[in-house]
Amino acid sequence: MRLPDFPWDLLAPYKKIASAHPDGLVDLSIGTPVDPSPEVMQAALAASGNAPGYPLTIGSTQLRESLSRWIRTKFFPTGDIDFLPTIGSKEIVGLLPTILQAKKVLIPEVAYPTYQVGALVAGAQWVGVNDDCESWPTDGDLVWINSPANPHGRVLDADQLRAIITWARATETVVVSDECYFELGWERDPVSLLQMADGDCRGLLVAHSLSKSFNAAGYRSAFIAGDPEIIGTIREVRKHLGLIMPAPIQRALAAALDSPSEIGQQKERYRARRTMLRSALDSAGFEITDSEAGLYLWSTRGEECWKTVAWAAERGILVTPGIFYGTKGASHIRVALTATDDDIRRACERLA
Ligand SMILES: Cc1ncc(COP(=O)(O)O)c(C=O)c1O
């Protein structure tokens, strides 16, 4: 199997240049949270060190109650639905085509690279598609959608999601909506695929994660929800492979889900950082496109992205070239909001 080169290695020379800045590197390249994980998660984890037995793949009774409540309250789905905790959402993005034995996987044409990797690992063909489902190939087994999207922050609205569901039913394609940035809407409130299912989740799945909204990427805590039959298949495979969320993490995940107010405070931090950074990028002559939601400003100076990456590196700022996400991203850079207030302030001063 031939996987693409790990793209971050290509950024190393620019990191070296940016790190030589007299006032140090400001790294806005990776979407990894930097603020503290919620106390409730930390306390639940600290209290859960005694875990002699194997945890349940489906999640403990406590976790299942918390997940069920969360899913019903957030996405108010009706009808038959099941769910499963996963080890981060990257696990499911990477493995789902293999688990479902997909032969042809549709992925967004500008996207998180792991959708493509997941198809390659499964030995499946992959095809990049735009947001208009009418133009999609009808002979795929699985389509990934991502709203709000990484890297460009676009949100699929209710009509687009309804059209995708209709298309999926007509073409018998499984739709998986990666909604790991769901809580981070700025100019538009994200809508979940589950909210549009009208009580019939057949062929539909959503993937959610606590990594970004709860500053919990280190916990690897996420879940999928949707079609009980598909979840059943995934559960069986994960049981056989021993892909189980560790018991202490299950407790921490339940504690977080029982404390939804934790998200609000973090969201306000990102809102303030986004406002500052957006205005600094505007003043420095960047055009910011999409970026309605999520953790990134998808920005362009109307030139080839590596040129902009070099320009930023000379100012001690590391950003991600849009080409990492597909050829259509070749004239954009992705600027992450996941840095401390101090780093965001320093980045803004340097952009000025
Ligand atoms: C679109 C998208 N999906 C999934 C993930 C994986 O997140 P995690 O495994 O932390 O849940 C990321 C991480 O950046 C992402 O951007």
XYZ file of C-alpha atoms and ligand atoms in Angstrom:
368
model
C 0.000 0.000 0.000
C 1.391 3.414 -0.952
C 0.270 6.213 1.365
C 0.900 9.890 0.599
C 3.944 11.498 2.261
C 3.069 12.828 5.692
C 2.464 16.442 4.655
C 3.692 18.094 7.845
C 7.274 17.003 7.049
C 7.185 19.408 4.096
C 6.631 22.314 6.477
C 9.836 21.644 8.451
C 12.049 24.127 6.502
C 9.500 26.908 7.081
C 9.289 26.041 10.753
C 13.066 26.488 10.936
C 12.847 29.945 9.336
C 9.936 31.000 11.559
C 11.682 29.708 14.688
C 14.647 31.985 13.963
C 12.446 35.058 14.593
C 14.053 37.050 17.472
C 10.766 36.945 19.399
C 10.225 33.206 18.771
C 7.878 31.073 16.696
C 4.115 31.568 16.603
C 2.700 28.277 15.375
C -0.711 28.641 13.741
C -0.306 25.548 11.584
C -1.905 22.757 13.585
C -5.434 22.682 14.987
C -4.387 21.338 18.353
C -6.075 22.973 21.359
C -3.834 24.768 23.866
C -6.255 25.783 26.646
C -6.817 23.521 29.676
C -9.107 20.511 29.475
C -12.240 20.993 31.632
C -11.735 20.361 35.366
C -14.644 17.905 35.323
C -12.814 15.737 32.799
C -9.539 15.954 34.683
C -11.263 15.046 37.965
C -13.139 12.103 36.415
C -9.909 10.808 34.894
C -7.962 11.229 38.144
C -10.656 9.291 40.018
C -10.683 6.411 37.504
C -7.215 4.930 37.823
C -8.506 1.608 39.157
C -9.588 -0.186 35.986
C -8.702 -3.892 36.282
C -11.320 -5.290 33.912
C -11.883 -4.864 30.178
C -14.168 -1.961 29.338
C -17.218 -2.443 27.105
C -16.796 -1.588 23.414
C -20.290 -0.063 23.420
C -19.393 2.077 26.441
C -20.323 1.745 30.133
C -23.940 2.174 31.213
C -23.013 5.603 32.601
C -21.409 6.687 29.319
C -24.295 5.341 27.244
C -26.776 7.336 29.307
C -24.715 10.510 28.896
C -24.253 9.928 25.154
C -27.929 9.175 24.634
C -28.944 12.360 26.470
C -26.404 14.448 24.545
C -27.470 13.115 21.146
C -31.182 13.570 21.867
C -30.721 17.086 23.243
C -28.311 18.357 20.606
C -29.580 16.731 17.442
C -33.130 15.719 18.528
C -33.225 12.731 16.182
C -36.360 10.593 16.133
C -36.685 6.927 15.203
C -34.128 4.169 15.547
C -30.631 5.360 16.293
C -27.556 3.822 17.880
C -24.167 5.216 18.888
C -20.665 4.101 19.842
C -17.720 5.777 21.579
C -14.573 5.924 19.405
C -10.907 6.648 20.038
C -10.972 10.146 18.607
C -12.860 10.690 15.378
C -9.684 10.195 13.340
C -9.908 6.487 14.122
C -13.259 6.198 12.378
C -12.274 8.502 9.495
C -9.259 6.277 8.882
C -10.951 2.897 9.359
C -14.547 3.201 8.217
C -13.955 2.382 4.518
C -12.095 -0.764 5.628
C -14.767 -1.769 8.143
C -17.554 -1.284 5.597
C -15.430 -2.851 2.817
C -16.064 0.156 0.596
C -14.849 -0.026 -2.997
C -15.377 3.606 -3.946
C -15.329 6.490 -1.483
C -16.360 10.067 -2.254
C -14.550 12.734 -0.253
C -14.687 16.537 -0.288
C -12.338 17.906 -2.966
C -10.661 20.214 -0.415
C -10.455 18.163 2.758
C -8.840 16.758 5.853
C -6.283 14.324 4.338
C -7.361 11.302 6.405
C -10.505 10.747 4.268
C -8.210 9.897 1.375
C -5.879 7.840 3.564
C -8.863 5.829 4.876
C -9.895 4.977 1.314
C -6.318 3.991 0.404
C -5.976 1.763 3.480
C -9.196 -0.001 2.412
C -7.803 -0.474 -1.106
C -10.763 1.579 -2.328
C -10.908 4.119 -5.126
C -11.460 7.697 -3.930
C -13.014 10.612 -5.787
C -12.972 14.279 -4.722
C -16.377 15.971 -4.978
C -17.767 19.483 -4.493
C -20.779 20.463 -2.335
C -23.345 19.885 -5.098
C -24.520 16.287 -4.692
C -26.247 16.339 -8.094
C -22.774 16.168 -9.663
C -21.534 13.235 -7.542
C -20.806 9.775 -9.030
C -23.679 7.437 -8.221
C -21.637 4.236 -7.993
C -19.843 4.923 -4.677
C -20.477 3.014 -1.435
C -19.556 5.760 0.986
C -19.484 9.546 0.931
C -17.811 11.743 3.551
C -19.187 15.179 4.172
C -17.594 17.594 6.640
C -19.531 20.493 8.055
C -18.190 22.812 9.398
C -15.297 21.847 7.171
C -11.591 21.667 7.765
C -9.766 23.559 6.266
C -12.138 26.177 4.807
C -14.822 26.441 7.491
C -17.806 26.203 5.145
C -21.126 25.024 6.619
C -23.613 22.863 4.705
C -27.096 24.289 5.260
C -30.318 22.373 5.933
C -31.344 22.331 2.244
C -27.970 20.983 1.151
C -28.107 18.266 3.814
C -31.663 17.305 2.798
C -30.576 17.083 -0.833
C -27.639 14.862 0.176
C -29.960 12.527 2.110
C -32.340 12.279 -0.858
C -29.411 11.622 -3.189
C -27.981 8.977 -0.827
C -31.294 7.127 -0.617
C -31.663 7.146 -4.397
C -28.098 5.921 -4.991
C -27.857 3.638 -1.916
C -24.682 5.341 -0.762
C -23.826 5.554 2.945
C -23.325 9.169 4.070
C -21.025 9.950 6.964
C -21.015 13.500 8.230
C -17.868 14.473 10.112
C -19.152 17.123 12.510
C -16.163 17.501 14.819
C -16.341 21.337 14.572
C -20.112 21.393 15.177
C -19.948 23.599 18.284
C -17.869 26.300 16.622
C -20.265 28.284 14.444
C -19.414 31.988 14.009
C -21.351 33.413 11.094
C -23.707 30.478 10.762
C -25.047 27.802 13.111
C -24.038 24.352 11.901
C -26.826 21.836 11.297
C -26.330 18.114 11.928
C -27.139 15.519 9.290
C -29.139 13.747 12.033
C -31.422 16.771 12.379
C -32.451 16.337 8.741
C -33.067 12.575 8.859
C -36.830 12.807 9.613
C -36.762 9.787 11.882
C -35.019 7.552 9.348
C -31.285 7.206 10.007
C -30.798 4.326 7.569
C -27.567 4.848 5.650
C -26.626 7.897 7.733
C -23.905 8.377 10.326
C -22.398 11.361 12.103
C -18.977 11.553 13.759
C -18.485 13.904 16.716
C -15.467 14.623 18.847
C -14.648 16.333 22.123
C -11.132 17.180 20.937
C -11.833 20.725 19.781
C -14.929 21.825 21.694
C -13.728 20.555 25.101
C -9.920 20.964 24.638
C -9.690 17.215 24.985
C -7.652 16.064 21.981
C -5.311 14.253 24.390
C -8.199 12.165 25.719
C -9.023 10.756 22.256
C -12.719 10.950 23.065
C -15.312 10.913 20.318
C -18.425 9.076 19.201
C -20.461 8.119 16.163
C -24.244 7.990 15.932
C -26.801 6.981 13.330
C -27.999 3.877 11.472
C -28.209 1.032 14.049
C -27.303 -1.589 11.437
C -24.107 0.180 10.355
C -23.198 0.943 13.967
C -23.744 -2.787 14.656
C -21.228 -3.738 11.954
C -18.678 -1.233 13.273
C -19.247 -2.489 16.838
C -18.624 -6.120 15.838
C -15.372 -5.288 14.037
C -14.150 -3.103 16.892
C -14.984 -5.844 19.404
C -12.889 -8.330 17.451
C -10.009 -5.886 17.063
C -10.082 -4.715 20.688
C -10.647 -1.123 19.616
C -12.161 -0.035 22.903
C -12.205 3.373 24.535
C -10.261 2.916 27.827
C -12.473 2.879 30.949
C -10.966 6.028 32.567
C -11.536 7.936 29.308
C -15.119 6.663 29.174
C -15.658 8.208 32.611
C -14.034 11.479 31.578
C -16.107 11.583 28.374
C -19.327 11.041 30.349
C -18.336 13.796 32.793
C -17.746 16.220 29.909
C -21.035 15.368 28.197
C -22.815 15.984 31.489
C -21.274 19.502 31.609
C -22.223 21.118 28.291
C -21.643 24.625 29.669
C -17.874 23.973 29.416
C -18.122 24.556 25.679
C -19.406 28.127 25.948
C -16.375 29.502 27.744
C -13.967 27.971 25.230
C -16.036 29.202 22.326
C -15.755 32.781 23.602
C -11.948 32.434 23.775
C -11.861 31.358 20.146
C -14.287 34.090 19.131
C -11.975 36.766 20.576
C -8.905 35.229 18.895
C -10.734 34.937 15.606
C -11.826 38.579 15.679
C -8.261 39.799 16.318
C -6.630 37.544 13.771
C -9.229 38.188 11.120
C -8.792 41.916 11.382
C -4.960 41.615 11.292
C -5.125 39.393 8.190
C -7.567 41.819 6.527
C -5.243 44.743 7.208
C -2.268 42.775 5.867
C -4.083 42.424 2.522
C -5.430 38.881 2.866
C -8.827 37.840 1.582
C -10.572 35.463 3.962
C -12.967 33.104 2.218
C -15.685 30.875 3.767
C -14.497 30.450 7.398
C -18.087 30.690 8.664
C -17.367 28.166 11.397
C -14.620 25.979 12.793
C -11.115 26.683 13.994
C -9.426 28.157 10.932
C -9.257 31.252 8.764
C -8.973 30.149 5.133
C -6.979 32.996 3.711
C -5.379 34.011 0.424
C -3.160 36.706 -1.031
C -4.052 35.519 -4.532
C -0.714 33.766 -4.959
C 0.639 30.231 -4.756
C 0.284 29.008 -1.156
C 3.975 28.146 -0.543
C 4.859 31.767 -1.329
C 2.467 32.911 1.399
C 3.800 30.256 3.790
C 7.330 31.650 3.196
C 6.104 35.240 3.679
C 4.539 34.309 7.036
C 7.605 32.260 8.103
C 9.818 35.322 7.619
C 7.580 37.033 10.168
C 7.974 34.118 12.590
C 4.492 32.706 11.901
C 3.911 29.139 10.768
C 0.741 28.491 8.737
C -0.444 25.537 6.648
C -0.368 25.588 2.828
C -3.811 24.946 1.323
C -2.321 22.398 -1.074
C -2.188 19.950 1.864
C -5.962 19.686 1.500
C -6.220 19.283 -2.270
C -5.143 21.052 -5.450
C -8.120 23.419 -5.236
C -6.569 24.796 -2.038
C -3.327 25.745 -3.813
C -3.709 29.507 -3.437
C -4.902 29.498 0.187
C -3.290 29.113 3.566
C -5.002 27.774 6.678
C -4.493 29.889 9.781
C -5.456 28.132 13.033
C -7.102 29.864 16.000
C -5.614 27.267 18.343
C -2.899 29.374 19.963
C -2.668 31.184 23.278
C -3.969 34.764 23.527
C -0.354 35.872 23.790
C 0.643 34.074 20.574
C -2.381 35.442 18.720
C -1.428 38.971 19.841
C 2.163 38.435 18.695
C 0.963 37.089 15.330
C -1.247 40.161 14.862
C 1.642 42.534 15.666
C 3.845 40.754 13.142
C 1.166 40.827 10.455
C 0.910 44.592 10.958
C -12.187 17.276 9.794
C -11.552 16.525 10.910
N -12.046 15.319 11.227
C -11.523 14.590 12.223
C -10.452 15.058 12.953
C -9.886 14.188 14.036
O -10.094 14.691 15.304
P -10.043 13.773 16.592
O -9.455 12.471 16.201
O -9.203 14.506 17.565
O -11.455 13.614 17.052
C -9.906 16.313 12.667
C -8.747 16.821 13.418
O -8.181 17.849 13.188
C -10.481 17.067 11.620
O -10.023 18.274 11.291
